[in-house]
Coordinates of C-alpha atoms in Angstrom, one line a residue:
Chain A
M1 CA 35.7 13.9 -4.8
P2 CA 36.8 13.0 -8.4
E3 CA 40.2 11.5 -7.2
A4 CA 38.2 9.0 -5.1
R5 CA 37.0 7.3 -8.2
D6 CA 40.5 6.5 -9.6
R7 CA 41.3 3.7 -7.3
W8 CA 40.2 0.2 -6.5
Y9 CA 37.5 -0.6 -3.9
P10 CA 36.3 -4.0 -2.8
I11 CA 32.6 -4.3 -3.5
A12 CA 31.8 -8.1 -2.8
R13 CA 33.3 -11.3 -1.7
S14 CA 34.2 -13.6 -4.6
E15 CA 32.0 -16.3 -3.1
E16 CA 28.9 -14.0 -3.5
L17 CA 29.2 -14.0 -7.3
V18 CA 27.7 -17.4 -7.7
A19 CA 27.0 -18.9 -11.2
R20 CA 24.0 -17.4 -13.1
H21 CA 23.4 -14.8 -10.4
I22 CA 23.5 -11.0 -10.6
V23 CA 24.6 -9.0 -7.6
H24 CA 23.2 -5.5 -7.1
A25 CA 25.9 -3.3 -5.6
Q26 CA 26.7 0.4 -5.2
L27 CA 30.0 2.4 -5.0
L28 CA 30.3 6.2 -4.5
G29 CA 26.6 6.5 -5.4
Q30 CA 26.9 4.5 -8.7
E31 CA 24.7 1.5 -8.8
L32 CA 26.4 -1.6 -10.3
A33 CA 25.2 -5.0 -11.7
L34 CA 28.0 -7.6 -10.9
W35 CA 27.9 -11.0 -12.5
R36 CA 30.2 -13.9 -13.3
D37 CA 30.0 -15.8 -16.7
D38 CA 30.5 -19.6 -16.9
A39 CA 34.2 -19.2 -17.6
G40 CA 34.6 -17.4 -14.3
R41 CA 35.1 -13.9 -15.7
V42 CA 33.6 -11.1 -13.5
N43 CA 31.7 -8.1 -14.9
A44 CA 30.9 -4.9 -13.2
W45 CA 28.5 -2.9 -15.3
E46 CA 26.4 0.3 -14.7
N47 CA 23.1 -1.0 -13.3
R48 CA 21.0 0.4 -16.2
C49 CA 20.0 -0.9 -19.6
P50 CA 20.9 1.8 -22.2
H51 CA 17.5 1.1 -23.9
R52 CA 14.8 2.2 -21.4
G53 CA 16.9 2.6 -18.2
V54 CA 15.8 -0.7 -16.4
R55 CA 18.1 -2.0 -13.8
L56 CA 20.2 -4.8 -15.3
S57 CA 20.3 -6.5 -11.8
L58 CA 16.7 -7.6 -12.5
G59 CA 17.8 -9.4 -15.6
T60 CA 19.1 -12.8 -16.4
N61 CA 22.6 -14.1 -16.3
D62 CA 22.7 -17.0 -18.8
G63 CA 26.3 -17.9 -18.4
S64 CA 27.7 -15.9 -21.3
E65 CA 25.4 -12.9 -21.7
L66 CA 23.2 -10.7 -19.5
R67 CA 19.6 -10.3 -20.7
C68 CA 17.5 -7.3 -19.7
R69 CA 14.3 -7.9 -18.0
Y70 CA 12.3 -5.6 -20.1
H71 CA 12.9 -6.4 -23.7
A72 CA 15.5 -9.2 -23.3
W73 CA 18.3 -7.3 -25.1
R74 CA 21.5 -9.3 -24.6
Y75 CA 24.9 -8.0 -23.7
A76 CA 28.1 -9.9 -24.0
S77 CA 30.4 -10.7 -21.0
G78 CA 33.5 -8.6 -21.0
S79 CA 32.6 -5.9 -23.6
G80 CA 29.1 -5.2 -22.6
Q81 CA 28.3 -5.1 -26.4
C82 CA 24.6 -5.8 -27.3
T83 CA 24.5 -9.0 -29.3
F84 CA 20.8 -9.5 -29.9
L85 CA 17.5 -7.4 -30.2
P86 CA 14.5 -9.7 -30.0
A87 CA 12.4 -7.1 -31.8
H88 CA 14.7 -7.2 -34.8
P89 CA 16.0 -10.8 -34.6
N90 CA 17.6 -10.8 -38.1
Q91 CA 19.6 -7.6 -37.6
K92 CA 23.0 -7.2 -36.0
P93 CA 22.6 -4.5 -33.3
A94 CA 24.6 -1.3 -33.9
S95 CA 28.0 -1.3 -32.2
T96 CA 26.9 1.9 -30.3
I97 CA 24.5 -0.3 -28.2
K98 CA 26.6 -1.1 -25.3
V99 CA 26.4 -1.2 -21.4
L100 CA 28.8 1.1 -19.6
T101 CA 31.4 -1.2 -18.1
Y102 CA 33.9 -0.6 -15.3
Q103 CA 37.4 -2.0 -14.5
V104 CA 37.0 -5.0 -12.4
S105 CA 39.5 -7.4 -10.7
E106 CA 39.2 -10.4 -8.5
K107 CA 41.9 -10.7 -5.8
Y108 CA 42.4 -11.7 -2.2
G109 CA 39.0 -13.3 -2.1
F110 CA 37.2 -10.1 -3.1
V111 CA 35.8 -8.4 -6.3
W112 CA 37.2 -4.9 -6.8
V113 CA 35.9 -2.1 -8.9
C114 CA 37.4 1.2 -10.2
L115 CA 34.8 3.7 -11.4
G116 CA 37.5 5.9 -13.0
D117 CA 40.9 5.0 -14.2
V118 CA 43.6 3.0 -12.5
L119 CA 46.6 1.2 -13.8
G120 CA 47.3 -2.4 -12.9
E121 CA 45.5 -4.7 -10.4
P122 CA 44.7 -4.0 -6.7
A123 CA 48.1 -4.3 -4.9
E124 CA 47.7 -5.1 -1.3
L125 CA 51.4 -6.0 -0.9
H126 CA 51.2 -7.1 2.7
L127 CA 48.8 -9.9 1.7
A128 CA 51.3 -11.4 -0.8
G129 CA 51.8 -15.1 0.1
R130 CA 49.3 -15.0 3.1
D131 CA 46.4 -17.3 3.5
I132 CA 43.2 -15.2 3.4
T133 CA 39.8 -16.1 5.1
T134 CA 37.3 -13.5 4.1
L135 CA 34.7 -12.6 6.7
R136 CA 31.0 -11.7 6.3
S137 CA 30.9 -8.1 5.1
V138 CA 29.1 -5.6 7.4
F139 CA 26.7 -2.9 6.1
V140 CA 26.9 0.3 8.0
D141 CA 24.3 3.3 7.9
A142 CA 27.1 5.8 8.3
P143 CA 29.6 7.6 6.0
A144 CA 33.1 6.0 5.3
A145 CA 34.8 8.7 7.4
T146 CA 32.7 8.1 10.4
V147 CA 33.3 4.3 10.1
A148 CA 37.0 4.9 9.8
A149 CA 36.9 7.0 13.0
A150 CA 35.1 4.2 14.7
M151 CA 37.8 1.8 13.9
H152 CA 40.4 3.9 15.7
P153 CA 42.1 3.5 17.9
A154 CA 42.0 -0.2 17.4
T155 CA 45.4 -1.6 17.8
P156 CA 46.8 -2.6 14.4
S157 CA 46.8 -6.4 14.0
S158 CA 48.9 -8.5 11.8
T159 CA 46.2 -11.0 11.2
E160 CA 43.1 -8.8 10.7
V161 CA 42.6 -6.7 7.6
H162 CA 39.7 -4.6 6.5
W163 CA 38.8 -2.2 3.7
L164 CA 35.9 0.3 3.5
Q165 CA 33.6 0.5 0.5
P166 CA 31.8 3.9 0.4
V167 CA 28.3 2.9 -1.0
D168 CA 27.1 6.5 -1.1
E169 CA 27.5 9.6 1.1
T170 CA 25.8 8.1 4.2
R171 CA 26.5 4.3 3.8
T172 CA 29.5 2.1 3.9
V173 CA 30.4 -1.6 3.7
I174 CA 33.2 -3.0 5.9
H175 CA 35.0 -5.8 4.1
A176 CA 37.3 -7.8 6.3
A177 CA 39.5 -10.9 6.4
V178 CA 41.6 -12.9 8.7
L179 CA 45.1 -14.0 7.6
D180 CA 47.0 -17.3 8.2
L181 CA 44.2 -19.1 10.1
E182 CA 45.7 -22.0 12.0
P183 CA 44.2 -25.3 10.8
Q184 CA 43.3 -26.4 14.4
T185 CA 41.5 -23.2 15.2
D186 CA 37.9 -23.3 16.3
R187 CA 36.9 -21.6 13.2
L188 CA 33.3 -21.0 14.1
A189 CA 34.3 -19.3 17.4
L190 CA 36.8 -17.1 15.6
L191 CA 34.3 -16.0 13.0
R192 CA 31.8 -15.2 15.6
R193 CA 34.3 -13.1 17.6
Q194 CA 35.4 -11.3 14.4
H195 CA 31.9 -10.6 13.4
A196 CA 31.1 -9.3 17.0
R197 CA 34.0 -7.0 16.6
L198 CA 32.8 -5.5 13.3
A199 CA 29.2 -5.2 14.7
R200 CA 30.6 -3.1 17.6
I201 CA 32.3 -0.9 15.1
R202 CA 29.0 -0.6 13.1
D203 CA 27.0 0.3 16.1
L204 CA 29.5 2.9 17.2
A205 CA 29.6 4.5 13.7
E206 CA 25.9 4.5 13.4
T207 CA 25.3 6.1 16.7
Q208 CA 27.9 8.7 15.9
H209 CA 26.3 9.5 12.6
R210 CA 22.8 9.6 14.0
H211 CA 23.8 12.2 16.7
H212 CA 26.3 14.1 14.5
P213 CA 25.1 13.8 10.9
Chain B
M1 CA 5.2 24.1 -14.0
D2 CA 4.9 24.2 -17.8
N3 CA 1.6 25.5 -19.3
V4 CA 0.7 22.2 -21.0
A5 CA 0.8 20.2 -17.8
L6 CA -1.0 22.9 -15.8
N7 CA -3.9 23.5 -18.1
A8 CA -4.7 19.9 -18.8
W9 CA -7.7 17.9 -17.5
Y10 CA -6.6 15.0 -15.2
P11 CA -8.5 11.9 -13.9
I12 CA -8.6 11.8 -10.2
L13 CA -11.2 9.1 -9.4
A14 CA -13.1 6.2 -10.9
R15 CA -16.6 7.7 -10.2
D16 CA -18.4 4.5 -9.1
E17 CA -15.6 3.7 -6.6
M18 CA -16.6 6.5 -4.2
P19 CA -19.9 6.2 -2.3
P20 CA -22.2 9.2 -2.0
G21 CA -21.9 11.0 1.3
T22 CA -18.1 10.5 1.6
R23 CA -14.9 12.5 1.4
R24 CA -11.6 11.5 0.3
G25 CA -8.1 13.1 -0.5
T26 CA -5.8 12.6 -3.5
T27 CA -2.8 14.5 -4.9
L28 CA -2.3 15.9 -8.3
L29 CA 0.8 17.6 -9.6
D30 CA 2.1 17.9 -6.0
T31 CA -1.2 19.5 -4.9
P32 CA -3.4 17.9 -2.2
L33 CA -7.0 17.8 -3.2
L34 CA -10.1 17.0 -1.3
I35 CA -13.0 15.2 -3.1
D36 CA -16.5 15.5 -1.6
R37 CA -19.4 13.5 -2.9
A38 CA -22.7 14.6 -1.7
E39 CA -25.6 12.3 -0.8
S40 CA -27.2 13.3 -4.1
G41 CA -24.1 11.9 -5.9
A42 CA -22.7 15.3 -7.0
F43 CA -19.0 15.8 -6.7
E44 CA -17.0 18.8 -5.4
V45 CA -13.2 19.0 -5.5
S46 CA -11.1 21.7 -3.8
I47 CA -7.4 22.2 -3.0
Q48 CA -6.7 21.1 0.4
D49 CA -4.8 23.1 2.9
G50 CA -2.5 21.8 5.7
T51 CA -5.2 21.5 8.2
N52 CA -7.4 19.2 6.2
A53 CA -9.9 22.0 5.6
V54 CA -10.8 23.3 2.3
R55 CA -9.2 26.5 1.0
G56 CA -11.4 29.5 0.7
D57 CA -11.1 29.4 -3.1
A58 CA -14.0 28.3 -5.3
A59 CA -14.1 24.6 -6.0
L60 CA -12.1 23.3 -9.0
P61 CA -13.7 22.7 -12.4
L62 CA -15.0 19.2 -13.0
L63 CA -15.8 16.9 -15.7
E64 CA -17.4 13.4 -15.5
R65 CA -16.3 11.4 -18.5
Y66 CA -15.7 7.8 -19.4
G67 CA -16.6 6.7 -15.8
Y68 CA -14.0 9.1 -14.2
L69 CA -13.9 12.4 -12.5
W70 CA -11.5 14.9 -14.2
T71 CA -10.3 18.1 -12.8
T72 CA -7.7 20.8 -13.7
L73 CA -5.5 23.2 -11.7
G74 CA -5.4 25.6 -14.7
R75 CA -7.5 26.8 -17.6
P76 CA -7.9 24.1 -20.3
V77 CA -8.3 25.8 -23.7
E78 CA -9.9 22.6 -25.2
D79 CA -12.4 20.1 -24.2
L80 CA -11.2 16.7 -23.0
F81 CA -10.4 14.2 -26.0
A82 CA -13.3 12.2 -27.4
I83 CA -13.9 8.4 -27.2
P84 CA -17.0 7.8 -29.4
E85 CA -17.0 4.0 -28.7
Y86 CA -17.9 4.7 -25.0
A87 CA -21.4 5.5 -26.0
E88 CA -22.1 2.3 -28.0
S89 CA -24.9 0.4 -26.3
D90 CA -23.3 -3.0 -26.2
R91 CA -20.0 -1.8 -24.7
R92 CA -18.8 -3.0 -21.3
N93 CA -17.3 0.1 -19.8
M94 CA -15.3 0.0 -16.6
N95 CA -12.3 1.0 -14.6
G96 CA -9.9 -1.9 -14.7
A97 CA -8.2 -0.5 -11.6
S98 CA -6.5 2.7 -10.2
L99 CA -2.9 1.6 -9.3
A100 CA -0.2 3.7 -7.7
V101 CA 3.2 3.5 -9.4
R102 CA 6.5 4.9 -8.1
V103 CA 7.6 6.4 -11.4
S104 CA 6.8 9.3 -13.5
A105 CA 3.5 9.5 -15.5
P106 CA 5.3 9.7 -18.9
R107 CA 7.2 6.4 -18.1
V108 CA 3.8 4.7 -17.5
V109 CA 2.4 6.1 -20.8
E110 CA 5.5 5.0 -22.7
N111 CA 5.3 1.4 -21.3
F112 CA 1.7 1.3 -22.4
L113 CA 2.7 2.2 -26.0
D114 CA 5.5 -0.3 -26.0
L115 CA 5.2 -3.5 -28.2
G116 CA 8.7 -5.1 -27.7
H117 CA 8.1 -6.3 -24.1
F118 CA 5.1 -8.5 -24.6
A119 CA 6.8 -11.8 -25.1
M120 CA 9.2 -11.2 -22.1
V121 CA 6.9 -9.5 -19.5
H122 CA 3.4 -10.7 -20.5
T123 CA 4.6 -14.2 -21.4
G124 CA 1.7 -16.4 -22.4
Y125 CA -0.8 -13.5 -22.5
L126 CA 0.2 -10.7 -24.9
G127 CA 3.1 -12.4 -26.5
V128 CA 5.3 -15.5 -26.4
E129 CA 8.8 -16.5 -27.6
P130 CA 9.9 -16.9 -30.3
H131 CA 7.4 -14.5 -31.8
T132 CA 9.3 -11.5 -30.7
E133 CA 9.8 -9.6 -34.0
I134 CA 8.1 -6.3 -34.3
K135 CA 7.5 -5.5 -38.0
P136 CA 7.4 -1.9 -39.2
Y137 CA 4.3 0.1 -38.4
K138 CA 3.1 3.6 -39.1
V139 CA 3.3 6.6 -36.8
S140 CA 2.0 10.0 -37.5
V141 CA 0.9 13.2 -35.6
Q142 CA -2.6 14.4 -36.6
A143 CA -4.4 17.3 -34.9
H144 CA -1.9 17.3 -31.9
E145 CA -2.5 13.5 -31.4
I146 CA 0.0 10.8 -32.0
L147 CA -1.4 7.9 -34.0
A148 CA 0.3 4.6 -34.5
T149 CA -1.3 2.0 -36.8
E150 CA -0.8 -1.4 -38.3
C151 CA 1.1 -2.7 -35.2
I152 CA 1.0 -6.4 -35.6
V153 CA 1.7 -8.9 -32.7
F154 CA 1.1 -12.5 -32.3
Q155 CA -0.8 -13.1 -29.1
P156 CA -1.4 -16.4 -27.4
L157 CA -4.2 -15.0 -25.3
A158 CA -5.0 -11.6 -26.5
A159 CA -8.2 -11.1 -24.4
L160 CA -10.3 -13.1 -22.2
S161 CA -12.8 -13.5 -25.0
A162 CA -10.1 -15.1 -27.2
K163 CA -10.0 -18.9 -27.5
T164 CA -6.7 -19.4 -29.3
G165 CA -3.6 -17.4 -30.3
L166 CA -4.0 -14.9 -33.1
D167 CA -2.3 -12.2 -35.1
V168 CA -3.7 -9.0 -33.5
E169 CA -3.5 -5.5 -35.0
Y170 CA -3.1 -2.6 -32.5
T171 CA -3.7 1.1 -33.1
Y172 CA -2.3 3.5 -30.5
R173 CA -3.5 7.0 -29.9
V174 CA -1.9 9.6 -27.6
P175 CA -4.5 12.5 -27.2
H176 CA -3.0 14.0 -24.0
P177 CA 0.5 14.2 -22.5
Y178 CA -0.4 11.6 -19.9
C179 CA -3.1 9.5 -21.5
A180 CA -2.9 6.8 -24.2
I181 CA -5.6 4.7 -25.8
L182 CA -5.3 1.3 -27.5
Y183 CA -7.6 -0.1 -30.0
K184 CA -7.2 -3.8 -30.6
S185 CA -8.9 -6.2 -33.0
C186 CA -11.6 -7.9 -31.1
A187 CA -12.0 -11.7 -30.8
V188 CA -15.8 -11.5 -30.6
D189 CA -16.3 -9.2 -33.7
A190 CA -13.6 -8.8 -36.3
S191 CA -15.0 -5.6 -37.6
R192 CA -14.9 -3.7 -34.3
R193 CA -12.3 -3.1 -31.6
D194 CA -11.8 -3.3 -27.9
V195 CA -10.7 0.0 -26.4
I196 CA -8.2 0.2 -23.5
G197 CA -7.0 3.4 -22.0
I198 CA -4.4 4.4 -19.7
F199 CA -5.3 7.8 -18.0
V200 CA -2.5 8.7 -15.7
Q201 CA -2.8 11.1 -12.7
P202 CA 0.6 12.6 -12.0
V203 CA 0.9 12.7 -8.1
T204 CA 4.5 14.1 -8.1
E205 CA 7.0 14.2 -10.9
V206 CA 8.2 10.7 -9.9
S207 CA 4.9 9.0 -8.8
C208 CA 1.5 8.6 -10.3
I209 CA -1.8 6.8 -10.3
A210 CA -2.6 4.8 -13.4
H211 CA -6.4 4.6 -14.1
M212 CA -7.1 1.7 -16.6
F213 CA -10.1 2.5 -18.8
L214 CA -11.8 -0.4 -20.6
S215 CA -14.5 -0.3 -23.2
M216 CA -14.7 -4.0 -24.2
L217 CA -17.0 -6.0 -26.5
D218 CA -17.2 -9.1 -24.3
T219 CA -20.4 -11.1 -24.0
E220 CA -19.2 -13.9 -21.8
N221 CA -17.0 -12.7 -18.9
S222 CA -18.0 -10.8 -15.7
D223 CA -16.8 -7.4 -14.9
A224 CA -14.7 -8.9 -12.1
D225 CA -12.9 -11.3 -14.4
I226 CA -12.2 -8.6 -17.1
K227 CA -10.8 -6.3 -14.4
A228 CA -8.7 -9.1 -12.9
W229 CA -7.2 -9.9 -16.2
Q230 CA -6.1 -6.3 -16.8
Q231 CA -4.7 -6.2 -13.3
V232 CA -2.6 -9.3 -13.9
I233 CA -1.2 -7.6 -17.0
F234 CA -0.5 -4.3 -15.2
G235 CA 1.0 -6.1 -12.2
Q236 CA 3.6 -7.5 -14.6
D237 CA 4.6 -4.0 -15.8
K238 CA 4.7 -2.3 -12.4
P239 CA 7.9 -3.7 -11.0
I240 CA 9.7 -2.9 -14.3
L241 CA 8.3 0.7 -14.2
E242 CA 9.5 1.1 -10.6
N243 CA 13.0 0.0 -11.7
Q244 CA 13.6 2.5 -14.5
I245 CA 16.4 5.0 -14.0
P246 CA 15.9 8.0 -14.1
A247 CA 12.2 8.0 -12.9
R248 CA 11.5 11.0 -15.1
L249 CA 11.3 10.4 -18.9
P250 CA 14.5 11.7 -20.6
L251 CA 13.6 13.6 -23.7
R252 CA 17.0 14.2 -25.2
P253 CA 17.1 11.8 -28.2
T254 CA 20.6 10.5 -27.2
A255 CA 19.8 9.9 -23.6
E256 CA 18.4 6.5 -24.2
I257 CA 18.6 4.2 -27.3
S258 CA 15.6 3.8 -29.5
I259 CA 15.3 1.2 -32.3
R260 CA 12.8 0.9 -35.1
A261 CA 10.3 -1.0 -33.0
D262 CA 10.3 2.0 -30.6
A263 CA 8.8 4.4 -33.2
T264 CA 5.8 5.3 -31.1
S265 CA 7.9 6.0 -28.0
A266 CA 10.2 8.1 -30.1
A267 CA 7.3 10.1 -31.4
Y268 CA 5.9 10.5 -27.9
R269 CA 9.3 11.9 -26.6
R270 CA 9.5 14.3 -29.5
W271 CA 5.9 15.4 -29.0
L272 CA 6.6 16.1 -25.3
L273 CA 9.7 18.0 -26.2
D274 CA 7.9 20.1 -29.0
H275 CA 5.1 20.9 -26.5
K276 CA 7.7 21.7 -23.8
V277 CA 6.1 19.3 -21.2
R278 CA 8.4 19.5 -18.3
Y279 CA 6.4 17.8 -15.5
G280 CA 7.8 14.3 -15.1
T281 CA 10.4 14.7 -18.0
L282 CA 14.1 15.7 -18.2
D283 CA 15.7 18.1 -20.7
A284 CA 12.4 19.6 -21.8

């Protein structure tokens, strides 16, 4: 579905992109390497070095550049432009040497990616001004449509929100958050209840997919 | 399947690793094979049918060369390539290991030919920072074989027989779509060279078995130590090979970026394209 690419999807919680780490993610079948530089800027790149096709998620995030595991080619945060070729250390790399980068945004406690083209930032208007507590994301071995069906007919809640990340044709991640958590809430108990709710949805969707793939 | 891949000789076994009086299976070019070794030591290889029995056809042609058993599913027009050093009386000839890799055979060959990864992947062994520069070297095609000469790398521990780091000169030879041979200046005798080969058995288009041929001039170390050292080196390459996308080698020149240091690999891709080798490649 080409139109499914021209929109934002959440693909990780902000807190997962820790310093000097590279997260290996996947959206609509496209593998991604996600990383944060030391200034806090997030990058969402095709998970493939343009040199010999090695997964960039195996490389090193040194805080300002990503180095490929194979030949240590270096790519600048933001542009994805290659800045250094160890085999030719005195040459400036040709400007054509560049990693494919995707539109990325960080909002509402999540990192969002658009594989195609979209204007502006993710706009979840009902979240404006709300306090957001993100939950642990749940990985489901079922297509997004099956997961969506498993979430019906849950009564809509004003304090629970969720989004679906289609990993590929048969796998989905459920990202969820709780809004406006009261300070005196037993936080742990609430998180456990919420996670159990998502786990039930996962089990329902996976059973449905297994029997009606 | 393309004619070049079909009519080539392929290694399927390190001969000494199969005892007489035994039978084992392997797969070559998506074809299950049965290898029988008689009590006398003689080998027979046949295509296996689904019931584990041998098909009614005649046994496949066989060669025993360089310590390996080679077979073919087609009709080779030429003999297998020659390695004269193998017959020298003071050579230590052995199979370093036969290791399965989840990537195409051409990707394994290209990694073997690659100089730029030594300091990063084989750190402390075949290369070390900041000696990462690859100076220009010579590549040519002679009598259907690719030859790369005057490849200079600084190596901290180039072979088990070396005692210090040295500037080492490499020559690479590609005499077969899925085999490559390296000649490197030897620490024991500067006028002669160690010979290291990678003879790849394509199992499927995206998986293979790499047989590591060694013909070394080493008067000190045991076979086990020489093999273990080669296995350390290859063990460092394997996780990278298994994370290359796509698994098949793309032959279109613009599919992946080559720099001057990649001259041998660029020649290898052109060679595969010119010979229309499709098994394990893309865009041939």
